[in-house]
XYZ file of C-alpha atoms in Angstrom:
346
model
C -55.033 112.404 16.786
C -57.792 114.989 17.101
C -59.457 114.090 20.327
C -62.603 115.550 21.961
C -63.027 115.252 25.788
C -66.531 115.632 27.231
C -66.563 116.753 30.807
C -69.341 117.119 33.367
C -70.583 120.704 33.894
C -71.037 120.504 37.664
C -67.406 121.493 38.259
C -64.779 123.241 36.235
C -61.808 121.361 34.789
C -59.831 121.207 37.076
C -62.299 121.832 39.912
C -61.747 124.838 42.265
C -62.397 122.630 45.297
C -63.904 119.122 45.390
C -64.268 117.060 42.216
C -62.377 113.959 41.436
C -63.639 113.273 37.951
C -62.911 116.783 36.677
C -59.463 116.720 38.166
C -58.684 113.431 36.363
C -59.868 114.839 33.105
C -57.540 117.872 33.483
C -54.567 115.610 34.065
C -55.486 113.290 31.223
C -55.887 116.264 28.759
C -52.523 117.721 29.769
C -50.786 114.398 29.280
C -52.449 113.757 25.882
C -51.215 117.195 24.692
C -47.668 116.265 25.900
C -47.924 113.116 23.753
C -48.585 115.409 20.764
C -52.372 115.089 20.230
C -54.772 117.880 19.328
C -57.347 117.919 22.195
C -60.503 119.890 22.482
C -62.220 120.029 25.922
C -66.024 120.515 26.071
C -66.510 121.893 29.626
C -67.594 124.897 31.711
C -66.239 128.291 30.681
C -64.290 128.774 33.888
C -62.103 125.689 33.121
C -58.441 126.136 32.708
C -56.671 123.826 30.278
C -53.878 123.440 27.760
C -56.473 122.070 25.336
C -58.778 124.123 23.069
C -61.653 124.949 25.264
C -65.286 124.802 23.993
C -67.139 126.505 26.766
C -70.592 124.884 26.970
C -71.734 126.891 29.938
C -70.153 130.028 31.439
C -69.472 128.703 34.940
C -69.443 125.333 36.692
C -72.978 124.681 38.089
C -72.058 123.930 41.689
C -70.249 127.342 42.202
C -72.342 129.265 39.727
C -75.828 130.840 39.779
C -78.353 128.790 41.681
C -81.405 127.472 39.971
C -79.845 126.532 36.639
C -81.446 123.443 35.245
C -78.651 120.890 34.741
C -80.687 119.043 32.108
C -80.651 122.260 29.952
C -76.796 122.536 30.186
C -76.469 118.831 29.312
C -78.659 119.460 26.239
C -76.220 122.195 25.215
C -73.290 119.845 25.705
C -74.967 117.251 23.429
C -75.705 119.861 20.783
C -72.139 121.082 20.883
C -70.507 117.722 20.282
C -73.149 116.665 17.697
C -72.300 119.875 15.756
C -68.530 119.313 15.836
C -68.164 115.558 15.941
C -66.881 115.453 12.285
C -63.830 117.405 13.419
C -62.426 114.607 15.598
C -60.845 111.212 15.097
C -62.165 110.098 18.543
C -64.556 111.338 21.199
C -63.985 110.488 24.863
C -66.962 111.051 27.167
C -66.797 111.350 30.940
C -70.518 112.101 31.234
C -71.900 108.636 31.956
C -74.942 107.555 29.798
C -76.431 110.842 28.536
C -74.307 111.267 25.330
C -74.774 107.648 24.146
C -77.773 108.366 21.751
C -75.834 111.122 20.161
C -72.453 109.608 20.033
C -73.650 106.268 18.571
C -75.061 108.170 15.637
C -72.180 110.510 14.724
C -70.050 107.852 12.902
C -67.007 108.880 14.911
C -65.314 106.433 17.204
C -65.943 107.074 20.900
C -65.614 105.555 24.300
C -67.051 106.372 27.738
C -65.138 106.167 31.039
C -67.508 105.352 33.886
C -66.485 107.303 37.055
C -69.353 106.260 39.366
C -71.114 103.401 40.886
C -72.839 100.946 38.484
C -75.062 99.008 40.815
C -78.135 101.277 40.324
C -81.477 100.171 38.890
C -81.994 100.707 35.144
C -78.359 100.745 34.041
C -78.537 97.168 32.592
C -81.308 98.434 30.336
C -79.018 101.174 29.005
C -76.295 98.587 28.354
C -78.830 96.496 26.402
C -79.835 99.511 24.342
C -76.187 100.259 23.363
C -74.472 96.873 23.086
C -71.664 98.239 20.789
C -70.775 101.287 22.948
C -67.281 100.734 24.362
C -66.717 101.527 28.087
C -63.622 101.977 30.232
C -63.774 101.017 33.871
C -61.526 102.609 36.522
C -61.272 99.385 38.495
C -62.142 95.736 37.775
C -64.479 95.804 40.796
C -66.548 98.601 39.228
C -67.569 96.284 36.411
C -69.260 93.610 38.584
C -72.903 94.949 38.324
C -72.679 95.125 34.535
C -70.647 92.190 33.247
C -72.357 92.318 29.817
C -71.235 95.869 28.960
C -68.695 96.256 26.144
C -65.765 96.757 28.370
C -62.770 97.942 26.343
C -60.275 98.245 29.191
C -59.761 98.981 32.883
C -57.570 102.003 33.291
C -56.891 103.191 36.843
C -56.533 106.887 37.499
C -53.139 108.549 37.704
C -51.683 111.731 39.048
C -48.988 114.042 37.528
C -45.665 112.868 39.104
C -44.698 116.216 40.679
C -48.216 117.258 41.764
C -47.562 116.363 45.469
C -44.304 116.509 47.476
C -43.883 113.485 49.629
C -42.936 113.666 53.310
C -41.044 110.921 54.955
C -41.628 112.087 58.502
C -44.103 110.367 60.749
C -47.333 112.425 60.781
C -48.948 113.689 63.979
C -52.615 113.131 63.176
C -55.044 111.076 61.137
C -56.740 112.475 58.067
C -60.130 112.052 56.459
C -60.673 113.559 53.089
C -63.902 113.277 50.994
C -67.610 113.944 51.000
C -69.365 113.906 54.368
C -71.806 111.205 53.581
C -72.558 108.101 55.545
C -71.168 105.820 52.765
C -67.734 107.490 53.020
C -67.468 106.551 56.728
C -66.743 109.753 58.656
C -68.480 108.477 61.719
C -66.227 105.404 61.699
C -63.197 107.654 61.229
C -64.115 109.639 64.346
C -64.579 106.459 66.430
C -61.211 105.082 65.229
C -59.388 108.193 65.994
C -60.869 108.399 69.503
C -59.994 104.727 70.094
C -56.349 105.309 69.390
C -56.396 108.786 71.075
C -55.096 110.615 67.998
C -56.262 113.876 66.495
C -58.383 113.573 63.404
C -58.579 116.301 60.833
C -61.462 116.201 58.415
C -61.117 118.014 55.012
C -64.437 117.483 53.368
C -67.279 118.800 51.352
C -70.752 118.788 52.861
C -73.138 118.047 50.015
C -76.318 120.122 49.868
C -78.441 117.110 50.496
C -76.374 115.946 53.532
C -76.663 118.911 55.847
C -79.165 117.133 58.026
C -76.792 114.100 58.331
C -73.903 116.412 59.209
C -75.772 118.357 61.898
C -77.208 115.214 63.489
C -74.403 112.664 63.263
C -71.075 114.648 62.843
C -71.300 118.175 64.257
C -71.746 117.029 67.835
C -68.537 115.035 67.570
C -66.413 117.828 66.226
C -64.838 119.625 69.120
C -62.226 121.666 67.225
C -59.354 120.104 69.061
C -59.139 116.284 68.895
C -61.705 116.254 66.049
C -61.249 119.177 63.660
C -63.210 120.082 60.476
C -61.022 122.124 58.202
C -63.518 122.237 55.275
C -62.821 121.685 51.586
C -59.204 121.995 50.536
C -57.853 122.951 47.107
C -54.779 121.474 45.443
C -52.379 123.791 47.178
C -53.638 122.979 50.671
C -54.274 119.310 50.078
C -50.525 118.413 49.868
C -49.594 119.628 53.384
C -52.834 118.230 54.745
C -52.136 114.712 53.501
C -48.351 114.827 53.902
C -48.543 115.861 57.571
C -50.798 112.823 58.470
C -49.700 109.545 60.031
C -52.264 107.835 57.892
C -55.353 108.513 55.685
C -58.512 106.851 57.048
C -60.774 105.490 54.293
C -63.510 103.457 56.115
C -65.971 103.327 53.231
C -69.273 101.607 53.301
C -70.011 101.423 49.554
C -68.512 99.848 46.356
C -66.022 102.718 45.735
C -65.218 102.709 42.041
C -61.643 103.905 42.600
C -60.900 106.271 45.484
C -58.689 109.039 44.093
C -57.882 110.275 47.617
C -55.995 106.991 48.294
C -53.402 107.602 45.570
C -53.191 111.308 46.498
C -52.194 110.192 49.964
C -49.666 107.721 48.567
C -48.119 110.448 46.422
C -47.455 112.307 49.735
C -45.805 109.192 51.193
C -48.814 108.775 53.547
C -50.088 105.197 54.254
C -53.805 104.376 53.785
C -55.971 102.419 56.164
C -59.030 101.389 54.238
C -61.977 98.996 54.510
C -62.073 96.018 52.110
C -64.810 97.430 49.800
C -65.093 98.147 46.136
C -61.730 99.001 44.456
C -59.709 99.149 47.645
C -57.776 95.836 47.213
C -56.834 97.012 43.652
C -55.425 100.260 44.941
C -53.880 99.601 48.299
C -50.902 97.113 48.463
C -51.547 95.655 51.813
C -48.526 95.934 54.055
C -46.717 98.331 51.651
C -48.850 101.359 50.961
C -51.181 100.775 53.921
C -53.454 98.224 55.460
C -56.784 96.719 54.247
C -59.088 96.024 57.180
C -62.469 94.595 57.796
C -63.558 96.466 60.943
C -62.981 99.368 63.285
C -61.042 97.056 65.610
C -58.677 95.989 62.775
C -58.267 99.701 61.847
C -57.180 100.429 65.399
C -54.642 97.655 65.162
C -53.454 98.917 61.753
C -52.772 102.400 63.092
C -50.475 100.895 65.753
C -48.515 99.219 62.935
C -48.479 102.017 60.489
C -45.244 103.484 61.882
C -43.512 100.363 60.639
C -44.332 101.158 57.001
C -41.614 102.885 54.926
C -43.124 106.063 53.590
C -40.478 106.104 50.805
C -41.841 102.784 49.628
C -45.385 104.218 49.773
C -44.239 107.002 47.385
C -42.252 104.644 45.170
C -45.213 102.294 44.682
C -47.383 105.217 43.737
C -44.835 106.231 41.058
C -44.830 102.621 39.797
C -48.599 102.341 39.453
C -50.507 105.580 39.550
C -48.888 108.233 37.301
C -51.014 110.267 34.879
C -48.406 109.588 32.053
C -49.270 105.854 32.360
C -52.953 106.581 32.370
C -52.671 108.816 29.230
C -50.623 106.121 27.255
C -53.207 103.530 28.088
C -56.047 105.781 26.822
C -53.963 106.596 23.718
C -53.811 102.837 22.891
C -57.595 102.519 23.269
C -58.110 105.527 20.998
C -55.857 104.012 18.234
C -57.693 100.682 18.490
C -61.069 102.398 17.949
C -59.814 104.478 15.035
C -58.274 101.447 13.281
C -61.418 99.499 13.824
C -63.370 102.099 12.047
C -60.947 102.121 9.205
C -59.716 105.740 9.849
C -56.258 106.964 9.845
C -55.211 109.354 12.621
């Protein structure tokens, strides 16, 4: 099939540092090409891909020149796919709601993967305006706020099998990886680490709008010894960071749609200790790949039990459930269904 993939322009594909959605798109595109499909990626010009790249904007917005209006770049993305839609058998959007008015009028089958939270005001109105638009969720829990959407499938994320090397040795510290926002739970992670008297290493992005939160709530707790901030990590440094940890702490306080970092840790053989919120029960196999807890007290108890988990089984369960090849085959099936439904032959 001739497949168009529409990526956000905030990060390159794959991202240079933080960026879960763009990383997933990169893996999906590569796997679709391995399956023999002709893929065109609409993304920023500093993206690196096996697909044909349509550079909508020269450089990803977050690391590019400041002051660029993101709405202007989105308009260019919409114009690019509108002009070339007839070249494709199916269009796959990862840009939330913005392309729907254009894609619904091209006559080309399309679907949208929702990568974020869906419990925000106004989203049900969008669903009502586009009742035929097919969507893919990345967890069943993600769907709950919008049960009336035209859900075509739930397709969990997957990683390339050999992206991370597992370590089967017990780690010497606790790890926190993600954005430094209150909803991700970094304060809880610090308290949990202090309670069990283990070092905590934080590899995280400080969003521009969260510098006040960081300086007030987190910076005073980071002593550079027991609590260390190592900053954002790229793909090369993420593997040893996760593999060397006794466990990944994931004490979230929001309806996490998926939580890519959880399966990245599992790929390294590292168990996950996560709060029961959002997609966590769909990702973590309690007692096998980690522990699902309800509080800081339960997290402390789980850390004491984590040495009993077999890190080889953690890695094996990751390979059973969360490979990129599985993800690509599931999307391929959805694409074919859409094409057949429109009476096209791929």
